[in-house]
XYZ file of C-alpha atoms in Angstrom:
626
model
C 100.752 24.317 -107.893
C 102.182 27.364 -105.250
C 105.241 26.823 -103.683
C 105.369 27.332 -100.203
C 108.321 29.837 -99.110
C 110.014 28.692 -96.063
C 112.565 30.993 -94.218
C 114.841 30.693 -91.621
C 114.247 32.414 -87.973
C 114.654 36.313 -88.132
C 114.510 36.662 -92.095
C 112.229 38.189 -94.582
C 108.964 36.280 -95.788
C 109.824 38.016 -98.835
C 113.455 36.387 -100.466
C 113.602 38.964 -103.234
C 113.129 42.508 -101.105
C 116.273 43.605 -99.327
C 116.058 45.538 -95.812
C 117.681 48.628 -95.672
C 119.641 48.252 -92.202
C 123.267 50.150 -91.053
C 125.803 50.185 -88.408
C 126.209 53.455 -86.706
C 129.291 54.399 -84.893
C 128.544 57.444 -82.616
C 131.675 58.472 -81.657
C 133.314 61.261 -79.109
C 134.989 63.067 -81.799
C 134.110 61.680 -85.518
C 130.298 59.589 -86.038
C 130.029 57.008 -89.303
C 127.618 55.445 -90.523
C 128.120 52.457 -93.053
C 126.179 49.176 -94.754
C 126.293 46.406 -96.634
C 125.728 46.976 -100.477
C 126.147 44.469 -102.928
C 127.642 41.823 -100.236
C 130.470 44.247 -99.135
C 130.212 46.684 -96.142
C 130.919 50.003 -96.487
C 131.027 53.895 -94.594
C 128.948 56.116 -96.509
C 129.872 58.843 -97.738
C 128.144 62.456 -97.439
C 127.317 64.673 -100.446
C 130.781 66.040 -100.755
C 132.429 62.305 -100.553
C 133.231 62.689 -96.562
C 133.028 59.622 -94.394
C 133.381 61.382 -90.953
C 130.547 63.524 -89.467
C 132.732 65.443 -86.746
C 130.092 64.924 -83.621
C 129.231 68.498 -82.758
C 126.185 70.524 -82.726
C 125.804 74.196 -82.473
C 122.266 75.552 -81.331
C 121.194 78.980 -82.440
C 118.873 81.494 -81.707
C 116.589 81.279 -84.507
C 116.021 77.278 -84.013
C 118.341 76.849 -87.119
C 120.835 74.209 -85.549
C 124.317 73.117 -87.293
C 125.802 69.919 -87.108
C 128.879 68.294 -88.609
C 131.280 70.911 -90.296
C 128.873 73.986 -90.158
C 129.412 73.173 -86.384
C 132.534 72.871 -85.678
C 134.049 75.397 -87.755
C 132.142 78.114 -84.898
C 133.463 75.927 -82.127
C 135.791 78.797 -80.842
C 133.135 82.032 -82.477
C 130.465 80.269 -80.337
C 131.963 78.090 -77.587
C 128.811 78.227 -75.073
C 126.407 77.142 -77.896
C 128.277 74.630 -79.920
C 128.661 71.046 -78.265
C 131.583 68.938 -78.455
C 132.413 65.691 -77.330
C 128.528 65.087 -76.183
C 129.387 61.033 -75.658
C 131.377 61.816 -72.588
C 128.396 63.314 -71.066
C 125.997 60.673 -72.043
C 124.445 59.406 -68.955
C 126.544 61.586 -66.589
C 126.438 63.496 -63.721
C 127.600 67.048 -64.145
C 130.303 66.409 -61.691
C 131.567 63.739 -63.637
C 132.664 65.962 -66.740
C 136.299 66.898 -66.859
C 137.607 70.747 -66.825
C 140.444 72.884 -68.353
C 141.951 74.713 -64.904
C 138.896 73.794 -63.460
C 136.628 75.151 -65.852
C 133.100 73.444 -67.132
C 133.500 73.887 -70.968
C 129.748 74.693 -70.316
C 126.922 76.556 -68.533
C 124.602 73.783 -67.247
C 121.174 75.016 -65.751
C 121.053 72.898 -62.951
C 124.555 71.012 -61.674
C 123.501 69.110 -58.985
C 120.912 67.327 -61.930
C 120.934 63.677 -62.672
C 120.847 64.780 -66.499
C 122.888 67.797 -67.294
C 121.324 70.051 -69.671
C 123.590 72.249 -71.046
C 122.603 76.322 -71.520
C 121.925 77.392 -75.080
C 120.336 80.206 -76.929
C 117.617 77.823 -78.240
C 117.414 76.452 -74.622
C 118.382 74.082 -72.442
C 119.891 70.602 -74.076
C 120.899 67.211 -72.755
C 123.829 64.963 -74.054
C 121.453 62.801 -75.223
C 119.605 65.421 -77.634
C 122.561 66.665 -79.039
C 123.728 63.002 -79.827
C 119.737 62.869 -81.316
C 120.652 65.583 -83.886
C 123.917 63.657 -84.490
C 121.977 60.537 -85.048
C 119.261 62.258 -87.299
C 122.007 63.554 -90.202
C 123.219 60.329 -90.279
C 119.367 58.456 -90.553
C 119.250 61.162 -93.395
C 122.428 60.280 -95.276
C 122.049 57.136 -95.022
C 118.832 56.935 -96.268
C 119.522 59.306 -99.167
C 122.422 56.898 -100.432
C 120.234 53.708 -99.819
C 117.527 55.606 -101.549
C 115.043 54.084 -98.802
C 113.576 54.112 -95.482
C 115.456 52.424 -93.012
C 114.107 49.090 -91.408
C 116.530 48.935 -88.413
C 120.153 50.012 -86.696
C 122.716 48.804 -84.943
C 124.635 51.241 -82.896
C 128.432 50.608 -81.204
C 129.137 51.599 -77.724
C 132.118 51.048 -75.451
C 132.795 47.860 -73.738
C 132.755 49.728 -71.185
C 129.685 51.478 -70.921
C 126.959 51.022 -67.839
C 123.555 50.292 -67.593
C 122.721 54.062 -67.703
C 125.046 54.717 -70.809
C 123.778 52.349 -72.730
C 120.128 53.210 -71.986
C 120.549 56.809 -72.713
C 122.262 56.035 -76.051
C 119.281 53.621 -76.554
C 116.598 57.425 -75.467
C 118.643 59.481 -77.994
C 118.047 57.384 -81.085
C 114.376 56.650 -80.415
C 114.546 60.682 -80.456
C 116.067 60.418 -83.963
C 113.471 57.982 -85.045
C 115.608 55.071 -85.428
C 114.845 51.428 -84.875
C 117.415 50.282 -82.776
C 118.343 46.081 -83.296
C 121.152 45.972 -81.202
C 123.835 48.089 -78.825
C 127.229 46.209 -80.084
C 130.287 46.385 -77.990
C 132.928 48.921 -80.124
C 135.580 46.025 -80.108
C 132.843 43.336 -80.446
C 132.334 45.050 -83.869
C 136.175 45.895 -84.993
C 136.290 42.029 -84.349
C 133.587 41.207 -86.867
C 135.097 43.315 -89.330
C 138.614 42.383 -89.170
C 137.391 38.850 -88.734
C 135.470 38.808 -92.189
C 138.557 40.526 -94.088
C 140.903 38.675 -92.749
C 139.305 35.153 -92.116
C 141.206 35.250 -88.963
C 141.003 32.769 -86.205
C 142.811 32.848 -82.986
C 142.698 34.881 -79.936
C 143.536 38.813 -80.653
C 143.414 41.798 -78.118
C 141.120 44.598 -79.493
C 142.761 48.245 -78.038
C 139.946 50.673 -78.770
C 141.108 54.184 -77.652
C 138.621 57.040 -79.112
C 137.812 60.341 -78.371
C 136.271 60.086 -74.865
C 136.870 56.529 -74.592
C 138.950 53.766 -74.513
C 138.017 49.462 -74.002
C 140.623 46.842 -74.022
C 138.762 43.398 -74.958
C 140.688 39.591 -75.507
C 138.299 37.777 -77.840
C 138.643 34.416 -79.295
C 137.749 34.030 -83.083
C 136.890 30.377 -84.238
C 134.850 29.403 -87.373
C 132.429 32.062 -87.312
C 132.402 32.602 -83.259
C 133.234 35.308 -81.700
C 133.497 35.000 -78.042
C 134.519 37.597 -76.245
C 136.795 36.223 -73.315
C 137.061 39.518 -70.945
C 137.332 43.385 -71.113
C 137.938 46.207 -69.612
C 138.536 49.910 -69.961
C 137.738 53.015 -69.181
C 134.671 54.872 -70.191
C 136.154 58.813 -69.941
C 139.268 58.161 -70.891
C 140.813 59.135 -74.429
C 142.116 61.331 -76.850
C 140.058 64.429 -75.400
C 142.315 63.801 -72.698
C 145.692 64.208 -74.592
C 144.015 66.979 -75.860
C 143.808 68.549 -72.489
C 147.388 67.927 -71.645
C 148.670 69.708 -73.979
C 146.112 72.576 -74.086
C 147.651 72.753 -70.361
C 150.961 72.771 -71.685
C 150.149 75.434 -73.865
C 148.563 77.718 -71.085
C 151.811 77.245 -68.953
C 153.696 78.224 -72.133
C 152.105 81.891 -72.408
C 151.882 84.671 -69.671
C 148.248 85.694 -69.288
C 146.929 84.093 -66.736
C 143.804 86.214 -66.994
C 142.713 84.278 -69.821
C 142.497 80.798 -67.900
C 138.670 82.011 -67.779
C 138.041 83.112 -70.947
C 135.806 80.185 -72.571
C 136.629 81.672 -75.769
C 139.715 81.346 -75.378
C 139.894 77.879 -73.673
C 138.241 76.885 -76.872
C 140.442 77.694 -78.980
C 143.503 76.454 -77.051
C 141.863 73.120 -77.304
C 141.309 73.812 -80.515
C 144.748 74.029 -81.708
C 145.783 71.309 -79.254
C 143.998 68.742 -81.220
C 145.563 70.103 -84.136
C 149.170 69.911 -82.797
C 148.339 66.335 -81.737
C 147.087 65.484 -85.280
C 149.863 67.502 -86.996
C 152.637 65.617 -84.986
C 151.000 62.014 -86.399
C 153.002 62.790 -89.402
C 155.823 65.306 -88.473
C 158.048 65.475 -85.837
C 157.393 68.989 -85.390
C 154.522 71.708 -85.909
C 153.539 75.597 -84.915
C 150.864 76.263 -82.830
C 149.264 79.437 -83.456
C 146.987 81.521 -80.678
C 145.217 84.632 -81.048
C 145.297 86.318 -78.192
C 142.855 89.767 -77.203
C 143.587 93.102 -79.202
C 144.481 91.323 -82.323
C 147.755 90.230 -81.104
C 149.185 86.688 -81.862
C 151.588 84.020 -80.652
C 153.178 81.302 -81.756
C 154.737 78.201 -80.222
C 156.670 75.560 -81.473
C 156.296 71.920 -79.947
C 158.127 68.450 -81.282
C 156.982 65.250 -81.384
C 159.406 63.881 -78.760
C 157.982 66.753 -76.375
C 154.455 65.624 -77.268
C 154.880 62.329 -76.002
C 156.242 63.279 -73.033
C 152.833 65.042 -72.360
C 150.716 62.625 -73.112
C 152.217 59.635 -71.902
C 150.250 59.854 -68.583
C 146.930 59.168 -70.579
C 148.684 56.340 -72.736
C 150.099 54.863 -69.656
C 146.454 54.909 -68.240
C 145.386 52.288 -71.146
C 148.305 49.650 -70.315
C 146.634 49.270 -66.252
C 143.217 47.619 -68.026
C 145.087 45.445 -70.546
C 147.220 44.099 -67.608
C 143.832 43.261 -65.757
C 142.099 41.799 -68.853
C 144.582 39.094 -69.709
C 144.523 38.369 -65.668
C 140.666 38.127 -66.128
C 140.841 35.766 -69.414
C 143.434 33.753 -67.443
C 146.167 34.497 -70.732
C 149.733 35.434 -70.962
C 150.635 38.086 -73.640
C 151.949 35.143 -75.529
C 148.619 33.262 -75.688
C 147.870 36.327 -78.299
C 148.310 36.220 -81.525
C 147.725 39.637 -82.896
C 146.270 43.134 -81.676
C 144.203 45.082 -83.498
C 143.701 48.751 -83.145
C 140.657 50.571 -83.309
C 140.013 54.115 -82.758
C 141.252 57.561 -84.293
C 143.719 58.206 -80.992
C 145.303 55.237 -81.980
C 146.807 56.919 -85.091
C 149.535 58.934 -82.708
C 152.819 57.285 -83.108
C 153.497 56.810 -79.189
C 150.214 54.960 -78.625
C 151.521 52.008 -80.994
C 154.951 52.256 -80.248
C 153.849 51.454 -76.173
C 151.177 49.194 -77.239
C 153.296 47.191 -79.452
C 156.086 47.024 -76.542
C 153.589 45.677 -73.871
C 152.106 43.239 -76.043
C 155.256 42.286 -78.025
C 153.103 41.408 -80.940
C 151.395 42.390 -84.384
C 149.882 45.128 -84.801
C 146.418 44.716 -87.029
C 145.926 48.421 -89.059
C 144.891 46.830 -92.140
C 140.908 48.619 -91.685
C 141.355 52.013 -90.985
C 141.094 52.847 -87.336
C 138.362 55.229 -87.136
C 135.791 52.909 -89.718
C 136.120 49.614 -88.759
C 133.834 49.815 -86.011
C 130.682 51.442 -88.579
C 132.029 48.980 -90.716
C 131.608 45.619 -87.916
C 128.144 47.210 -87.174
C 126.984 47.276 -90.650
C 127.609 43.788 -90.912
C 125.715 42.837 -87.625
C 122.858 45.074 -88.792
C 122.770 42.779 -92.279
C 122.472 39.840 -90.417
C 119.876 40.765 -87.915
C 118.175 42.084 -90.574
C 117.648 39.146 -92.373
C 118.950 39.753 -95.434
C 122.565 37.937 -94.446
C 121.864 34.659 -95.695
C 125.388 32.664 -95.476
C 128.382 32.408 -93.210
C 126.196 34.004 -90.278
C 128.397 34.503 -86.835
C 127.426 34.286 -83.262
C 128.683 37.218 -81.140
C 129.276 35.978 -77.298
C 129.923 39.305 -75.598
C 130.601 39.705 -71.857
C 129.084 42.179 -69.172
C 132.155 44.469 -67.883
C 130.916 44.648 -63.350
C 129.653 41.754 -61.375
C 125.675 41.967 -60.605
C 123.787 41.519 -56.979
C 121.428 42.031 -54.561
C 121.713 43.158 -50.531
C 121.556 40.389 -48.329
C 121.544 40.862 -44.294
C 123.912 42.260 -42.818
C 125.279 44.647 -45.208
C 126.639 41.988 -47.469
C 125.969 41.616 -51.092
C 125.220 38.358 -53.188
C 126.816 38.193 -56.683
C 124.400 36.415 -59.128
C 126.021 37.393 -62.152
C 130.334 37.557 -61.897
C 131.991 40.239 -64.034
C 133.183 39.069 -67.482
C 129.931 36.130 -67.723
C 128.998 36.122 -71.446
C 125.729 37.716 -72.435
C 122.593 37.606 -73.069
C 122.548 36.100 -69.460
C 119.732 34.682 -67.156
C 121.235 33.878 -63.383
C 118.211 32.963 -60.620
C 118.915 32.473 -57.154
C 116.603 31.498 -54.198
C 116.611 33.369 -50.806
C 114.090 33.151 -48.249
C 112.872 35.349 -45.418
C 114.335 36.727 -42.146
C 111.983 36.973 -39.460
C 108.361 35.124 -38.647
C 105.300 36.162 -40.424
C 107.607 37.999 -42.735
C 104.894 39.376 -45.526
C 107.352 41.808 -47.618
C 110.849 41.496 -48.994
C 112.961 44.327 -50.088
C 115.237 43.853 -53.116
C 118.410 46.243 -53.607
C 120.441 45.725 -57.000
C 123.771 46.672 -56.889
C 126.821 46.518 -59.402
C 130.489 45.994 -58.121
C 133.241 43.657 -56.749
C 133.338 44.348 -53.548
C 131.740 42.203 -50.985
C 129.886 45.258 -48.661
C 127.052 47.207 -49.815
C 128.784 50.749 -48.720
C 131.437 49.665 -51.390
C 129.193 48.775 -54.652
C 127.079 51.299 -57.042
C 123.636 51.127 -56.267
C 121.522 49.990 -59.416
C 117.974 50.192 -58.304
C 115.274 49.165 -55.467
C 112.075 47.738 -55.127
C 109.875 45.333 -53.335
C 107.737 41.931 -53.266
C 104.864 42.312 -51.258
C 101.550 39.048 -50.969
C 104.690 36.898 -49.179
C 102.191 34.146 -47.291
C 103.534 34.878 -43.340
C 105.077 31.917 -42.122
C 107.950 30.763 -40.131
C 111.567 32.467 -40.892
C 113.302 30.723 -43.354
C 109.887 28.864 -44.665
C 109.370 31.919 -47.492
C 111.096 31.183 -50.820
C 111.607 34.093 -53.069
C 113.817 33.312 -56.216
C 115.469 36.531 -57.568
C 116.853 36.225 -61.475
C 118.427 38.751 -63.129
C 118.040 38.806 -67.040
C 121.105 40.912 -68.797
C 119.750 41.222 -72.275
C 122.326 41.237 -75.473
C 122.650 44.699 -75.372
C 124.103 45.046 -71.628
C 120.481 46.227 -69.994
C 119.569 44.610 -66.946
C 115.921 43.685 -65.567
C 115.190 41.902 -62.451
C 112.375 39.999 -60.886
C 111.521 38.629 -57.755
C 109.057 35.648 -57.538
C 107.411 33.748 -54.523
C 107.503 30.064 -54.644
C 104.104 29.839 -52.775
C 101.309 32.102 -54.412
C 103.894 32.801 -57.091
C 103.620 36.670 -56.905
C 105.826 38.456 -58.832
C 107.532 41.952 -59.230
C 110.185 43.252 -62.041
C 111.945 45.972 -63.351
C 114.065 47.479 -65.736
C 116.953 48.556 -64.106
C 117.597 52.655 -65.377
C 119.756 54.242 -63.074
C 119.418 58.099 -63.465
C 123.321 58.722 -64.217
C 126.368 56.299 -64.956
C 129.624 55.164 -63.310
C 132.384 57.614 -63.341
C 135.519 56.734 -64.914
C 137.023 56.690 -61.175
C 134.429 54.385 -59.721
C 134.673 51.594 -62.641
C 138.344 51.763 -61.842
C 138.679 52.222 -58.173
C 136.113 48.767 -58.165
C 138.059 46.680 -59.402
C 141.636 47.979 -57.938
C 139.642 48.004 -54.220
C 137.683 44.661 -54.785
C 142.068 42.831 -55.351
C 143.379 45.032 -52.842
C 140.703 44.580 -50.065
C 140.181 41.043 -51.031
C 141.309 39.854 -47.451
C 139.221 42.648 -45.696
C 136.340 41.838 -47.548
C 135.954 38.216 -47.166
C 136.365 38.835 -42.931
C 133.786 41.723 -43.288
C 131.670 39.104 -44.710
C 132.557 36.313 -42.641
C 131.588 38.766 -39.602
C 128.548 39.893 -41.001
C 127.477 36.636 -41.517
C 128.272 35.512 -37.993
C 126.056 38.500 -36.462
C 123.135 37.345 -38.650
C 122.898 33.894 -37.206
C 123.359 35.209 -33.804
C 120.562 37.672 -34.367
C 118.600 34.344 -35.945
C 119.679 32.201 -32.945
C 118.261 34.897 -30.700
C 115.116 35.964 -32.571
C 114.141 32.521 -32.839
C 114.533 31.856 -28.930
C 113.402 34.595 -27.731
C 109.479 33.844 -30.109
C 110.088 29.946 -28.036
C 110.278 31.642 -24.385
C 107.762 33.678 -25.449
C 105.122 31.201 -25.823
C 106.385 28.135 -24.240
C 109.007 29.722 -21.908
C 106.447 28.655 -18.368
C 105.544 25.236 -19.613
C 108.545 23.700 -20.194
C 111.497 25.947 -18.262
C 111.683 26.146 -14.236
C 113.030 30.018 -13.293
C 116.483 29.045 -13.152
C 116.964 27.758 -16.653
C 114.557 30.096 -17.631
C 117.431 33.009 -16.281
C 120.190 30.870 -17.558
C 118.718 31.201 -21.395
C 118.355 34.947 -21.057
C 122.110 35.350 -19.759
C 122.947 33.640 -22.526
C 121.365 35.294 -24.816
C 122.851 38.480 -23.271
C 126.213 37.752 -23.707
C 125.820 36.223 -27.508
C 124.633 39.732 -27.925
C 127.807 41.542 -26.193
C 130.178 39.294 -28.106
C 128.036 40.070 -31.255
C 128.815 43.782 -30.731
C 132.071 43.560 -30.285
C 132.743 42.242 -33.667
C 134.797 38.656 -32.896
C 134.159 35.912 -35.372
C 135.277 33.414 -33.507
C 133.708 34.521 -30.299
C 130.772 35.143 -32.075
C 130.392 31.427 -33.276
C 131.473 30.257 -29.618
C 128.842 31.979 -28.269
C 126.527 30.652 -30.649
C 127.286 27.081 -30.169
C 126.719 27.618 -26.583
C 123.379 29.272 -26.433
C 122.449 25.879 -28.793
C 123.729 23.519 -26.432
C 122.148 25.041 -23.424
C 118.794 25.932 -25.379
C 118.845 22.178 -26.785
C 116.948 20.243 -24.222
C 114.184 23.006 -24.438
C 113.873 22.240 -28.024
C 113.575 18.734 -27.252
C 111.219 19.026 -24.743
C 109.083 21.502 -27.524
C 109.583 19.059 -30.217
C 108.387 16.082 -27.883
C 105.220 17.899 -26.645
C 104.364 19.164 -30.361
C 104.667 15.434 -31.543
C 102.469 13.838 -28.416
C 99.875 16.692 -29.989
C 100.049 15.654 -32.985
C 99.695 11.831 -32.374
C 96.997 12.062 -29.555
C 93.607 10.199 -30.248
C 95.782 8.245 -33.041
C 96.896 4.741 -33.505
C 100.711 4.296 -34.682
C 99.576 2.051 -37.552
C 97.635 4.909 -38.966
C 100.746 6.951 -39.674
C 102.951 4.374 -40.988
C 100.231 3.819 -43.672
C-alpha cells in the first residue's frame, strides 16, 4: 500500500530534495554570502578562495561593468564612475549623503530627487542598482558553489533601517532576480549564529558597527527564542565615518589647499585613510603615502594613539544609543551577560577597548566579525526554506520608531509604541468630526513626539462611502499591520457598510541619521511640552465640538424652544469659549466649556423632552415596555 507523506507547515512535499537557499549580508564596505551545507553554515568562497566581495561597482563606457576587486582597485583612476559605499545611499535623499570639505563624492543628475541617481559614463544609476549588480555576483557565486538554482534569500539589514530602506533593499534584489524570504535585522542574525555555536542563553547586547552603519540591540536568548528586547542605532553612522576623520586629518596635514576639490584626489586620501585605519588594527604605527600632481609624493606618519584621538568622536557616537537601549529594555549593564561584536569597524582596538569599559563585560569575538551576520542569515534562510528540520528557533524582532495617525488638532495617536515586537497587528477605532461627515482623511506618521509638525510623515490617503450621520456616530477602525520584515501597510475600515481602503506604506526617501536621533532625544527632552501641547489641543477640539454641535441645535430649534434673551445669552457664550480657545489656556478653556454646558443644558432638556413626546405620540406606554 502508498504511504502518505505528511510534512510540517512551510517544508518540502518532497523529504529527499534539498532547497538551495542563502543568507546574504550586503554590507557598506565588504558583501557575503553564505549557507548551510551538510548541517553546518558557511560564507562561500569565490573562485580564488575569497569570502568578502568589497561592495563597489565601477560603470564603463562600453556597458562592461566591474564589481568586487576589478572595482575597487580603479576607485582613485576612476572616482566619478566607480561606486562605493552604495548602502548609505539606499533610500536617501541626496542631501542626506555625507561630504569630504563639503564635497559630494559624486555627480548626481538631479539633487533635489527623491532617488539620487548618480552620473556615469554608462548613465545615470541609483543606489539601489548598483547594490543590484552587487547582489547579482553573489546569486552567481552562490549558485556556482551550490551547483543549483536558488529557491529563496534572506538578506540582513540594520536594526535600524526605515520603511523606505528596507523597501528599496527589498527593489534592488527583485532587480537581481532573487527571491527574497525575509529582511533579518543584522544583530537579529549575529544572534542566531552565535546562539547556535555557542548554545548560549541569557541576555547579550549585540554592538553592530559596519561600514555605513551601526545598531545596538539587547536580546534575550532562551531555549531556541530569540526575542529581541529593544534597539537602537544609527543608520549613517560607521566606519566610513572614521574614515573621513582622518582623511580630514590628512588634508590639514599637507599644504595644498587647491586640491580640497580634486575628486581624484579626495579619493585617494580616503583611500589611504582606510588603509591607515586598517594598518593601525595591528601596529601602533604606519606611513601614509599620497601622490600628489606632477609626480611628486608625500609621506606622513600617524600612531595608533593619534588615531584614536581622531576617531573617538564617531566611537563616542555609538555609546549615546546603547545608553538609550538598556533604558528602553528597562536593564542595568549588569543584567547582561555578554556582548557580542559584529561588524568589520569593530576590529579597531579603541572600539573594544570603550565598548568593553561601558559595558564592563565579555566581549563575544569567537565568529569573526565581518561573517557572522551571512553566517545567522544562512541559517534563517535553511529554516524558512524548509529543509531545517530540528531545533527550529523563533526570531521576535522589534520595530525601531513608534507608528500613528493625525488626529484633530494637530496631535498624533500612537498605535504601535517603538520597540513592540514584530510581525505586529495594532487596530484602533476613531470616529468622525462633524455631522454628515462622508470622508475621512488618514495621515501615517512615524516618531515620538506627540505633534504632527514634530514626526516624519509616512504616507496619506482617504476612506470615502462613510454613511453621513451625526458626529461621533461614524466608526472607522484604523489597523496597522508591520509585517516580519519591518514594512508597514495600513487600512481603514467603516463599521457600517464596511468599506475599506489600504496601503503599503513606501515613502519615497528614508530618515536621516539626524532625524532618527534628534526623535528620540526631542520626544525625552520635550516630554513636558508635549503632553501640554496635547492637553491644549485636545481642549480646543471639544470646544470647537461643544460649539459646532450648538450652533447645528440653534440652528434648527433655536425659535421653538429659546425666548431672545437666552437665545443672546447662548451666543455670548459661545463667543467667549471661542476667545478663551484662542488664547491658548487649558484651564480656561475647560472653564469655559463647562459653562456654555450648564447654560446650554436646559435647552437640551427641553430638545430631548420634545423629541421623546414625538416619538411616543399616538402610542400607549405598555407598547414600549414590551
Amino acid at each position: 500500500m502508498a504511504l502518505l507523506q505528511i510534512s510540517e507547515p512551510g517544508q518540502t512535499t518532497h523529504p529527499h530534495k534539498y532547497r538551495l537557499a542563502v543568507g546574504i549580508d550586503l554590507g557598506t564596505t565588504n558583501s557575503l554570502v553564505a549557507a548551510v551545507c551538510n548541517g553546518e553554515a558557511k560564507v562561500l568562497l569565490d573562485e580564488e578562495g575569497r569570502s568578502l566581495l568589497p561592495s563597489v561597482v565601477r560603470f564603463r563606457e562600453n556597458g562592461d561593468t566591474q564589481i568586487g576587486y576589478p572595482a575597487l582597485a580603479e576607485v582613485v583612476n576612476d572616482p566619478m564612475n566607480t561606486i562605493s559605499s552604495a548602502k548609505r545611499m539606499i533610500g536617501r535623499k541626496t542631501s542626506d549623503i555625507k561630504t569630504l570639505r563639503d564635497h559630494l563624492p559624486y555627480q548626481f543628475d538631479d539633487e533635489s530627487a527623491n532617488v539620487p541617481r548618480i552620473i556615469t559614463v554608462d548613465g545615470p544609476r541609483s543606489a539601489i542598482e548598483v547594490s543590484a549588480e552587487i547582489l547579482t555576483v553573489l546569486k552567481k557565486r552562490a549558485e556556482y558553489v551550490l551547483d543549483g538554482e536558488l529557491d529563496g534569500v534572506v538578506i540582513t539589514v540594520p536594526a535600524y533601517f526605515d520603511d523606505a530602506q528596507r523597501q528599496a533593499t527589498k527593489d534592488a534584489a527583485r532587480l537581481a532576480g532573487m527571491n527574497v524570504m525575509r529582511l533579518l535585522n543584522e544583530p537579529t542574525a549575529a544572534a542566531v549564529a552565535y546562539g547556535l555555536d555557542e548554545g548560549s542563553e541569557g541576555v547579550y547586547a549585540i554592538y553592530d558597527l559596519g561600514g555605513g552603519t551601526f545598531d545596538i540591540s539587547i536580546l534575550r536568548l532562551n531555549k531556541g527564542v530569540f526575542e529581541v528586547l529593544a534597539t537602537a542605532g544609527n543608520s549613517a553612522l560607521g566606519g566610513d565615518d572614521m574614515d573621513r576623520l582622518i582623511a580630514e586629518w590628512i588634508l590639514d596635514e599637507i599644504d595644498h589647499a587647491e586640491l580640497s576639490t580634486d575628486n581624484q584626489f579626495l579619493r585617494q586620501v580616503m583611500v589611504v585613510a582606510r588603509a591607515a585605519k586598517e594598518a593601525l588594527t595591528d601596529n601602533d604605527s604606519t606611513v601614509i603615502k599620497l601622490c600628489l600632481p606632477e609626480g611628486a609624493t608625500q609621506d606622513i606618519s600617524l600612531n595608533r594613539s593619534s588615531m584614536n584621538d581622531i576617531i573617538a568622536p564617531v566611537i563616542d557616537k555609538t555609546l549615546l544609543p546603547c545608553r538609550r537601549c538598556l533604558r528602553d529594555a528597562g536593564l542595568d549593564k549588569a543584567d547582561i551577560d555578554g556582548i557580542v561584536m559584529v561588524g568589520g569597524s569593530t576590529r579597531v582596538c579603541s572600539v573594544k577597548e570603550k565598548v568593553e569599559a561601558f559595558f564592563q563585560r565579555k566581549l563575544y569575538t569567537g565568529v569573526d566579525p565581518e561573517q557572522v551576520v551571512a553566517i545567522g542569515a544562512a541559517v534563517q534562510a535553511d529554516i524558512l526554506i524548509g529543509n531545517h528540520t530540528t531545533g527550529d528557533m523563533l526570531l521576535l524582532d522589534v520595530i525601531p520608531l513608534s507608528l500613528g495617525i493625525e488626529i484633530m488638532g494637530g496631535m498624533v495617536e500612537k498605535i504601535i509604541p517603538r520597540n513592540a515586537t514584530i510581525p505586529v497587528t495594532r487596530a484602533q477605532e476613531f470616529t468622525t468630526y462633524k455631522d454628515g461627515q462622508t470622508a475621512m482623511s488618514i495621515h501615517v506618521l512615524q516618531g515620538e513626539r506627540e505633534r504632527v509638525s514634530d514626526c516624519r510623515s509616512l504616507a496619506r490617503f482617504e476612506l470615502r462611502g462613510i454613511p453621513p450621520m451625526v458626529a461621533g456616530s461614524g466608526r472607522v477602525k484604523v489597523s496597522f499591520q508591520v509585517d516580519a520584515d519591518g514594512l508597514l501597510s495600513v487600512s481603514a475600515t467603516e463599521a457600517t457598510t464596511g468599506t475599506e481602503t489600504r496601503v503599503d506604506v513606501k515613502p519615497s526617501y528614508g530618515l536621516t541619521d539626524a532625524e532618527v536621533e534628534q526623535m528620540l532625544r526631542d520626544s525625552i527632552v520635550h516630554a513636558s511640552d508635549d503632553i501640554q501641547a496635547r492637553q491644549l489641543a485636545e481642549r480646543r477640539v471639544d470646544a470647537d465640538r461643544a460649539i459646532s454641535a450648538l450652533e447645528s441645535a440653534l440652528a434648527v430649534d433655536g425659535d421653538a424652544y429659546l425666548n431672545e434673551s437666552e437665545h443672546s445669552a447662548l451666543l455670548e457664550c459661545m463667543k467667549s469659549l471661542q476667545r478663551v480657545k484662542d488664547k491658548g489656556d487649558v484651564d480656561k478653556i475647560k472653564q469655559a466649556i463647562n459653562t456654555l454646558n450648564e447654560l446650554s443644558g436646559p435647552f437640551a432638556t427641553r430638545r430631548m423632552n420634545a423629541s421623546i413626546r414625538e416619538a411616543m405620540a399616538g402610542h400607549n406606554i405598555n407598547e414600549f415596555s414590551e
